[in-house]
């Protein structure tokens, strides 16, 4: 069913939505428990999270807590502030439930992000993931320095970092997924994470994967991650593939067109990990458009599920409505799960 905001220009709808969620942060936080999970000292009261890219400015977190998100991911944050790429940079098709974006990591930069995140109550109402990336002007040869700087600065305010090297909207960024390059890159991040751990700030690292890499490379990437003590994966980012000529050739697609690719990536990851799956956190994202989609991803082996397009199209009530529907169908909805070492 068409929502009232679907009749508005997409840019206006996007801006009004951000203000609406930010304002909701003044309302009481609401916790809904469904299949709670403990991992790395963090407790997730439910497995439904807000995907990276929704709150790029770190200003909506309290609002999502009001709407019962099980966890929130902010960013992508880069060292220096960035504006969006030139418009048009967002398009939508509400009927086919597809979003296209070419935003390119617009964000307030690390210093402003630190200031905003410091203002949150401690401990956080839910786990807080911080998605980090490189600036557009930073070369891949120096990309690790951007990520190192972000981990060093934001570790006091982050519960987990999501390493974003899979966005199609930063030129050349996905080249960091080349196996040889990736091994060096993750080795650098492992070192700085160890340094922060020595200061009492161990923060798990999750790698956000592209849906567009071939199966053999995907499996090689997973092995490289395991060798460099990556704690889990978010899969997947938006896709650069085009099965529909209506959409611009650049930018990334999410929603219905991404769903089969995201499901395939999840299947491949679970198969690759085998019995080791419970050692790592698996977060499924991409084409999650209903409560049944959430149930399916959990059944397939994901520990957590993130939503993006569904929030833009259905509104923030999607999380709570899905939780009520899932709880009605589950005979044991509040059994606590544990994963990790």
Short mmCIF file of C-alpha atoms in Angstrom, two decimals:
data_model
loop_
_atom_site.label_atom_id
_atom_site.label_comp_id
_atom_site.label_asym_id
_atom_site.label_seq_id
_atom_site.Cartn_x
_atom_site.Cartn_y
_atom_site.Cartn_z
CA UNK A 1 0.00 0.00 0.00
CA UNK A 2 1.29 3.45 -0.90
CA UNK A 3 2.31 5.52 2.12
CA UNK A 4 1.64 9.29 2.25
CA UNK A 5 5.35 10.10 1.91
CA UNK A 6 5.56 8.08 -1.30
CA UNK A 7 3.70 10.93 -3.00
CA UNK A 8 6.41 13.43 -1.99
CA UNK A 9 9.60 14.03 -4.00
CA UNK A 10 12.13 11.48 -2.80
CA UNK A 11 14.61 14.12 -1.54
CA UNK A 12 11.91 15.84 0.52
CA UNK A 13 10.66 12.51 1.87
CA UNK A 14 14.23 11.57 2.82
CA UNK A 15 14.82 14.84 4.70
CA UNK A 16 11.46 14.78 6.49
CA UNK A 17 12.04 11.18 7.54
CA UNK A 18 15.34 12.07 9.18
CA UNK A 19 13.71 14.91 11.12
CA UNK A 20 10.84 12.67 12.19
CA UNK A 21 13.15 10.00 13.62
CA UNK A 22 15.35 12.59 15.31
CA UNK A 23 12.28 14.12 16.99
CA UNK A 24 11.13 10.66 18.16
CA UNK A 25 14.31 10.53 20.21
CA UNK A 26 12.59 12.80 22.73
CA UNK A 27 10.08 10.03 23.47
CA UNK A 28 10.68 7.11 25.88
CA UNK A 29 12.87 4.28 24.62
CA UNK A 30 10.98 1.02 24.12
CA UNK A 31 12.58 -2.37 24.46
CA UNK A 32 11.01 -5.41 22.77
CA UNK A 33 12.56 -8.81 23.40
CA UNK A 34 12.58 -11.47 20.70
CA UNK A 35 15.30 -14.11 20.32
CA UNK A 36 17.83 -12.14 22.43
CA UNK A 37 21.51 -12.67 21.73
CA UNK A 38 24.75 -12.22 23.67
CA UNK A 39 27.98 -11.67 21.73
CA UNK A 40 31.31 -10.18 22.81
CA UNK A 41 29.77 -8.77 25.98
CA UNK A 42 26.96 -7.08 24.06
CA UNK A 43 23.29 -7.95 24.52
CA UNK A 44 20.87 -7.66 21.61
CA UNK A 45 17.28 -7.75 22.91
CA UNK A 46 16.06 -8.53 19.42
CA UNK A 47 17.83 -9.28 16.11
CA UNK A 48 16.41 -6.41 14.01
CA UNK A 49 18.84 -3.54 13.46
CA UNK A 50 19.02 -0.29 11.54
CA UNK A 51 21.43 -0.66 8.63
CA UNK A 52 24.33 1.64 7.90
CA UNK A 53 23.39 4.49 5.59
CA UNK A 54 20.14 5.36 7.36
CA UNK A 55 21.72 7.59 10.02
CA UNK A 56 24.78 9.04 8.35
CA UNK A 57 24.85 12.06 10.69
CA UNK A 58 24.65 10.17 14.04
CA UNK A 59 21.51 12.12 14.98
CA UNK A 60 18.74 9.50 14.87
CA UNK A 61 19.98 6.91 17.37
CA UNK A 62 17.61 7.82 20.19
CA UNK A 63 14.70 7.83 17.74
CA UNK A 64 15.46 4.27 16.67
CA UNK A 65 15.68 3.28 20.32
CA UNK A 66 12.12 4.57 20.71
CA UNK A 67 11.04 2.38 17.79
CA UNK A 68 12.52 -0.74 19.45
CA UNK A 69 15.52 -1.42 17.20
CA UNK A 70 17.68 -4.23 18.57
CA UNK A 71 20.81 -2.36 17.52
CA UNK A 72 21.71 0.70 15.48
CA UNK A 73 24.47 1.25 12.94
CA UNK A 74 25.54 4.83 12.16
CA UNK A 75 27.63 6.13 9.28
CA UNK A 76 29.47 5.65 7.08
CA UNK A 77 31.80 8.05 8.96
CA UNK A 78 34.99 9.31 7.28
CA UNK A 79 37.85 11.30 8.84
CA UNK A 80 36.86 14.53 7.10
CA UNK A 81 33.29 15.71 6.56
CA UNK A 82 31.84 15.06 3.10
CA UNK A 83 28.82 16.34 1.19
CA UNK A 84 26.61 14.10 -0.93
CA UNK A 85 27.51 13.51 -4.55
CA UNK A 86 25.58 15.74 -7.00
CA UNK A 87 21.84 15.20 -7.39
CA UNK A 88 19.99 13.16 -8.43
CA UNK A 89 21.47 10.83 -5.84
CA UNK A 90 18.36 9.03 -4.53
CA UNK A 91 15.57 7.34 -6.51
CA UNK A 92 12.85 4.94 -5.41
CA UNK A 93 10.23 2.61 -6.83
CA UNK A 94 7.75 1.96 -4.03
CA UNK A 95 5.79 -0.62 -6.03
CA UNK A 96 8.78 -2.88 -6.68
CA UNK A 97 10.36 -1.91 -3.32
CA UNK A 98 13.68 -0.78 -4.75
CA UNK A 99 15.92 2.15 -3.80
CA UNK A 100 18.83 3.53 -5.80
CA UNK A 101 21.41 5.80 -4.23
CA UNK A 102 24.60 7.52 -5.22
CA UNK A 103 25.17 9.50 -2.05
CA UNK A 104 28.85 8.68 -1.54
CA UNK A 105 29.39 8.72 2.25
CA UNK A 106 27.97 12.15 3.16
CA UNK A 107 28.68 12.62 6.86
CA UNK A 108 29.81 15.21 9.43
CA UNK A 109 33.32 13.79 9.81
CA UNK A 110 35.00 12.04 12.71
CA UNK A 111 35.24 14.99 15.11
CA UNK A 112 31.57 15.89 14.91
CA UNK A 113 30.59 12.21 15.05
CA UNK A 114 32.65 11.82 18.22
CA UNK A 115 30.95 14.83 19.77
CA UNK A 116 27.46 13.53 18.97
CA UNK A 117 28.14 9.97 20.10
CA UNK A 118 29.66 11.18 23.36
CA UNK A 119 26.29 12.72 24.22
CA UNK A 120 24.54 9.34 24.25
CA UNK A 121 23.72 7.76 27.61
CA UNK A 122 26.13 5.08 28.82
CA UNK A 123 25.77 2.19 28.64
CA UNK A 124 24.04 2.41 25.30
CA UNK A 125 20.37 1.37 25.27
CA UNK A 126 21.27 -1.04 22.45
CA UNK A 127 24.60 -2.01 20.89
CA UNK A 128 25.92 0.75 18.63
CA UNK A 129 27.76 -0.14 15.44
CA UNK A 130 29.88 2.55 13.79
CA UNK A 131 30.40 2.12 10.05
CA UNK A 132 33.69 3.65 8.87
CA UNK A 133 35.13 4.39 5.44
CA UNK A 134 37.77 6.38 3.61
CA UNK A 135 37.39 9.88 2.21
CA UNK A 136 36.94 10.21 -1.55
CA UNK A 137 40.29 11.97 -1.90
CA UNK A 138 42.20 9.23 -0.06
CA UNK A 139 43.94 6.73 -2.32
CA UNK A 140 43.58 3.02 -1.68
CA UNK A 141 47.31 2.91 -0.92
CA UNK A 142 46.67 5.21 2.04
CA UNK A 143 43.15 4.03 2.86
CA UNK A 144 44.25 2.07 5.92
CA UNK A 145 45.36 5.35 7.52
CA UNK A 146 41.80 6.70 7.37
CA UNK A 147 40.39 3.57 8.99
CA UNK A 148 43.13 3.50 11.63
CA UNK A 149 42.45 7.13 12.52
CA UNK A 150 38.73 6.41 12.87
CA UNK A 151 39.24 3.35 15.08
CA UNK A 152 41.62 5.27 17.33
CA UNK A 153 39.31 8.25 17.73
CA UNK A 154 35.91 6.55 17.91
CA UNK A 155 36.70 3.46 20.01
CA UNK A 156 35.56 5.22 23.22
CA UNK A 157 32.05 5.69 21.78
CA UNK A 158 31.58 2.62 19.54
CA UNK A 159 30.53 -0.87 20.57
CA UNK A 160 31.55 -2.43 17.24
CA UNK A 161 33.10 -1.15 14.01
CA UNK A 162 31.79 -2.05 10.56
CA UNK A 163 34.58 -1.77 7.99
CA UNK A 164 33.04 -0.48 4.77
CA UNK A 165 35.14 -1.23 1.70
CA UNK A 166 32.23 -2.43 -0.40
CA UNK A 167 30.24 0.68 -1.32
CA UNK A 168 29.92 1.18 -5.10
CA UNK A 169 29.72 4.97 -4.60
CA UNK A 170 33.37 5.70 -3.72
CA UNK A 171 35.55 5.27 -6.80
CA UNK A 172 37.95 2.33 -6.47
CA UNK A 173 36.90 1.42 -2.92
CA UNK A 174 35.91 -2.13 -3.80
CA UNK A 175 39.43 -2.77 -5.11
CA UNK A 176 40.40 -3.16 -1.45
CA UNK A 177 38.60 -6.52 -1.60
CA UNK A 178 41.35 -7.84 -3.87
CA UNK A 179 42.79 -10.69 -1.77
CA UNK A 180 46.41 -9.51 -1.62
CA UNK A 181 45.40 -5.92 -0.89
CA UNK A 182 42.80 -7.02 1.64
CA UNK A 183 45.29 -9.11 3.60
CA UNK A 184 47.63 -6.14 4.09
CA UNK A 185 44.74 -3.80 4.85
CA UNK A 186 43.16 -6.02 7.51
CA UNK A 187 46.56 -6.70 9.03
CA UNK A 188 46.97 -2.96 9.65
CA UNK A 189 43.53 -2.74 11.25
CA UNK A 190 44.19 -5.76 13.45
CA UNK A 191 47.31 -4.04 14.80
CA UNK A 192 45.52 -0.83 15.75
CA UNK A 193 42.64 -2.77 17.28
CA UNK A 194 45.20 -4.62 19.43
CA UNK A 195 46.69 -1.28 20.50
CA UNK A 196 43.25 -0.05 21.55
CA UNK A 197 42.60 -3.33 23.39
CA UNK A 198 45.73 -2.71 25.45
CA UNK A 199 44.07 0.55 26.52
CA UNK A 200 40.98 -1.33 27.64
CA UNK A 201 38.98 -0.62 24.48
CA UNK A 202 38.73 -3.85 22.51
CA UNK A 203 36.17 -3.29 19.79
CA UNK A 204 34.97 -6.09 17.48
CA UNK A 205 35.55 -5.56 13.76
CA UNK A 206 32.97 -6.61 11.17
CA UNK A 207 33.67 -6.46 7.44
CA UNK A 208 30.82 -5.32 5.20
CA UNK A 209 30.85 -7.38 2.02
CA UNK A 210 29.81 -6.68 -1.56
CA UNK A 211 27.09 -8.82 -3.17
CA UNK A 212 28.89 -8.58 -6.50
CA UNK A 213 32.07 -10.60 -5.94
CA UNK A 214 32.37 -14.08 -7.43
CA UNK A 215 32.00 -17.13 -5.20
CA UNK A 216 35.68 -18.15 -5.31
CA UNK A 217 36.83 -14.64 -4.37
CA UNK A 218 34.14 -14.48 -1.69
CA UNK A 219 35.47 -17.64 -0.04
CA UNK A 220 39.04 -16.36 -0.27
CA UNK A 221 37.98 -13.10 1.38
CA UNK A 222 36.42 -15.04 4.25
CA UNK A 223 39.64 -16.99 4.84
CA UNK A 224 41.66 -13.76 4.83
CA UNK A 225 39.27 -12.29 7.38
CA UNK A 226 39.62 -15.32 9.64
CA UNK A 227 43.42 -15.09 9.42
CA UNK A 228 43.26 -11.44 10.50
CA UNK A 229 40.91 -11.92 13.47
CA UNK A 230 37.86 -10.27 11.93
CA UNK A 231 34.93 -10.97 14.25
CA UNK A 232 32.16 -11.27 11.68
CA UNK A 233 30.51 -9.90 8.57
CA UNK A 234 27.68 -7.67 7.41
CA UNK A 235 26.35 -8.94 4.12
CA UNK A 236 25.63 -7.26 1.95
CA UNK A 237 26.09 -3.72 0.70
CA UNK A 238 24.14 -2.37 -2.28
CA UNK A 239 24.65 -3.94 -5.69
CA UNK A 240 26.15 -2.40 -8.82
CA UNK A 241 24.53 -5.10 -10.97
CA UNK A 242 21.65 -4.11 -13.25
CA UNK A 243 18.86 -6.47 -14.26
CA UNK A 244 16.56 -3.51 -14.93
CA UNK A 245 17.54 -0.77 -17.41
CA UNK A 246 15.34 1.82 -15.67
CA UNK A 247 18.06 2.55 -13.14
CA UNK A 248 21.21 4.66 -13.67
CA UNK A 249 24.33 2.64 -14.43
CA UNK A 250 26.27 4.05 -11.48
CA UNK A 251 25.27 3.98 -7.83
CA UNK A 252 23.91 1.09 -5.79
CA UNK A 253 20.55 -0.68 -5.68
CA UNK A 254 18.88 -2.04 -2.55
CA UNK A 255 15.54 -3.63 -1.76
CA UNK A 256 13.82 -6.22 -3.91
CA UNK A 257 16.51 -6.41 -6.60
CA UNK A 258 19.20 -7.00 -3.97
CA UNK A 259 17.39 -9.78 -2.08
CA UNK A 260 18.52 -12.79 -4.18
CA UNK A 261 22.14 -11.63 -4.12
CA UNK A 262 22.08 -11.06 -0.36
CA UNK A 263 20.54 -14.48 0.23
CA UNK A 264 23.16 -16.13 -1.96
CA UNK A 265 25.96 -14.38 -0.05
CA UNK A 266 24.50 -15.57 3.25
CA UNK A 267 24.21 -19.14 2.00
CA UNK A 268 27.81 -19.09 0.76
CA UNK A 269 29.11 -17.67 4.04
CA UNK A 270 27.28 -20.23 6.19
CA UNK A 271 28.50 -23.04 3.92
CA UNK A 272 32.08 -21.73 3.99
CA UNK A 273 32.19 -21.40 7.79
CA UNK A 274 30.57 -24.75 8.52
CA UNK A 275 30.82 -25.65 12.20
CA UNK A 276 32.81 -22.46 12.85
CA UNK A 277 29.72 -20.33 12.22
CA UNK A 278 29.01 -19.81 15.92
CA UNK A 279 32.46 -18.27 16.43
CA UNK A 280 31.57 -15.26 14.29
CA UNK A 281 28.76 -12.74 14.09
CA UNK A 282 26.75 -12.93 10.87
CA UNK A 283 24.56 -9.93 10.06
CA UNK A 284 22.31 -10.25 7.01
CA UNK A 285 21.26 -7.11 5.17
CA UNK A 286 19.76 -6.50 1.74
CA UNK A 287 16.23 -6.99 0.49
CA UNK A 288 14.76 -7.58 3.95
CA UNK A 289 11.24 -6.30 3.32
CA UNK A 290 8.94 -8.26 5.65
CA UNK A 291 8.80 -10.16 8.93
CA UNK A 292 8.97 -13.36 6.89
CA UNK A 293 12.20 -12.15 5.28
CA UNK A 294 13.66 -11.64 8.75
CA UNK A 295 12.58 -15.11 9.83
CA UNK A 296 14.05 -16.60 6.65
CA UNK A 297 17.46 -14.94 7.15
CA UNK A 298 17.62 -16.14 10.75
CA UNK A 299 16.66 -19.64 9.62
CA UNK A 300 19.40 -19.53 6.96
CA UNK A 301 22.05 -18.85 9.60
CA UNK A 302 22.19 -15.12 10.25
CA UNK A 303 22.43 -14.09 13.90
CA UNK A 304 21.17 -10.55 13.28
CA UNK A 305 19.29 -8.85 10.45
CA UNK A 306 19.44 -5.23 9.31
CA UNK A 307 16.79 -3.27 7.43
CA UNK A 308 17.25 -0.30 5.12
CA UNK A 309 14.80 -0.09 2.22
CA UNK A 310 11.91 -1.35 4.36
CA UNK A 311 12.40 1.56 6.77
CA UNK A 312 12.42 4.09 3.95
CA UNK A 313 9.29 2.62 2.35
CA UNK A 314 7.29 1.38 5.35
CA UNK A 315 8.44 3.81 8.03
CA UNK A 316 10.01 3.19 11.46
CA UNK A 317 6.98 1.15 12.59
CA UNK A 318 8.30 -1.69 10.43
CA UNK A 319 10.60 -2.84 13.25
CA UNK A 320 7.96 -3.07 15.95
CA UNK A 321 5.30 -4.52 13.65
CA UNK A 322 7.74 -7.20 12.49
CA UNK A 323 8.65 -8.08 16.06
CA UNK A 324 5.01 -8.54 17.04
CA UNK A 325 4.43 -10.74 14.00
CA UNK A 326 7.53 -12.83 14.67
CA UNK A 327 6.70 -13.30 18.35
CA UNK A 328 3.24 -14.55 17.45
CA UNK A 329 4.77 -17.26 15.26
CA UNK A 330 7.60 -18.37 17.58
CA UNK A 331 6.90 -20.89 20.38
CA UNK A 332 9.98 -19.77 22.34
CA UNK A 333 10.61 -16.11 21.46
CA UNK A 334 12.65 -15.05 24.49
CA UNK A 335 15.22 -17.86 24.74
CA UNK A 336 18.67 -16.27 25.10
CA UNK A 337 21.28 -17.26 22.51
CA UNK A 338 25.06 -17.03 22.94
CA UNK A 339 27.67 -16.90 20.17
CA UNK A 340 31.38 -16.13 19.99
CA UNK A 341 34.38 -17.33 21.91
#
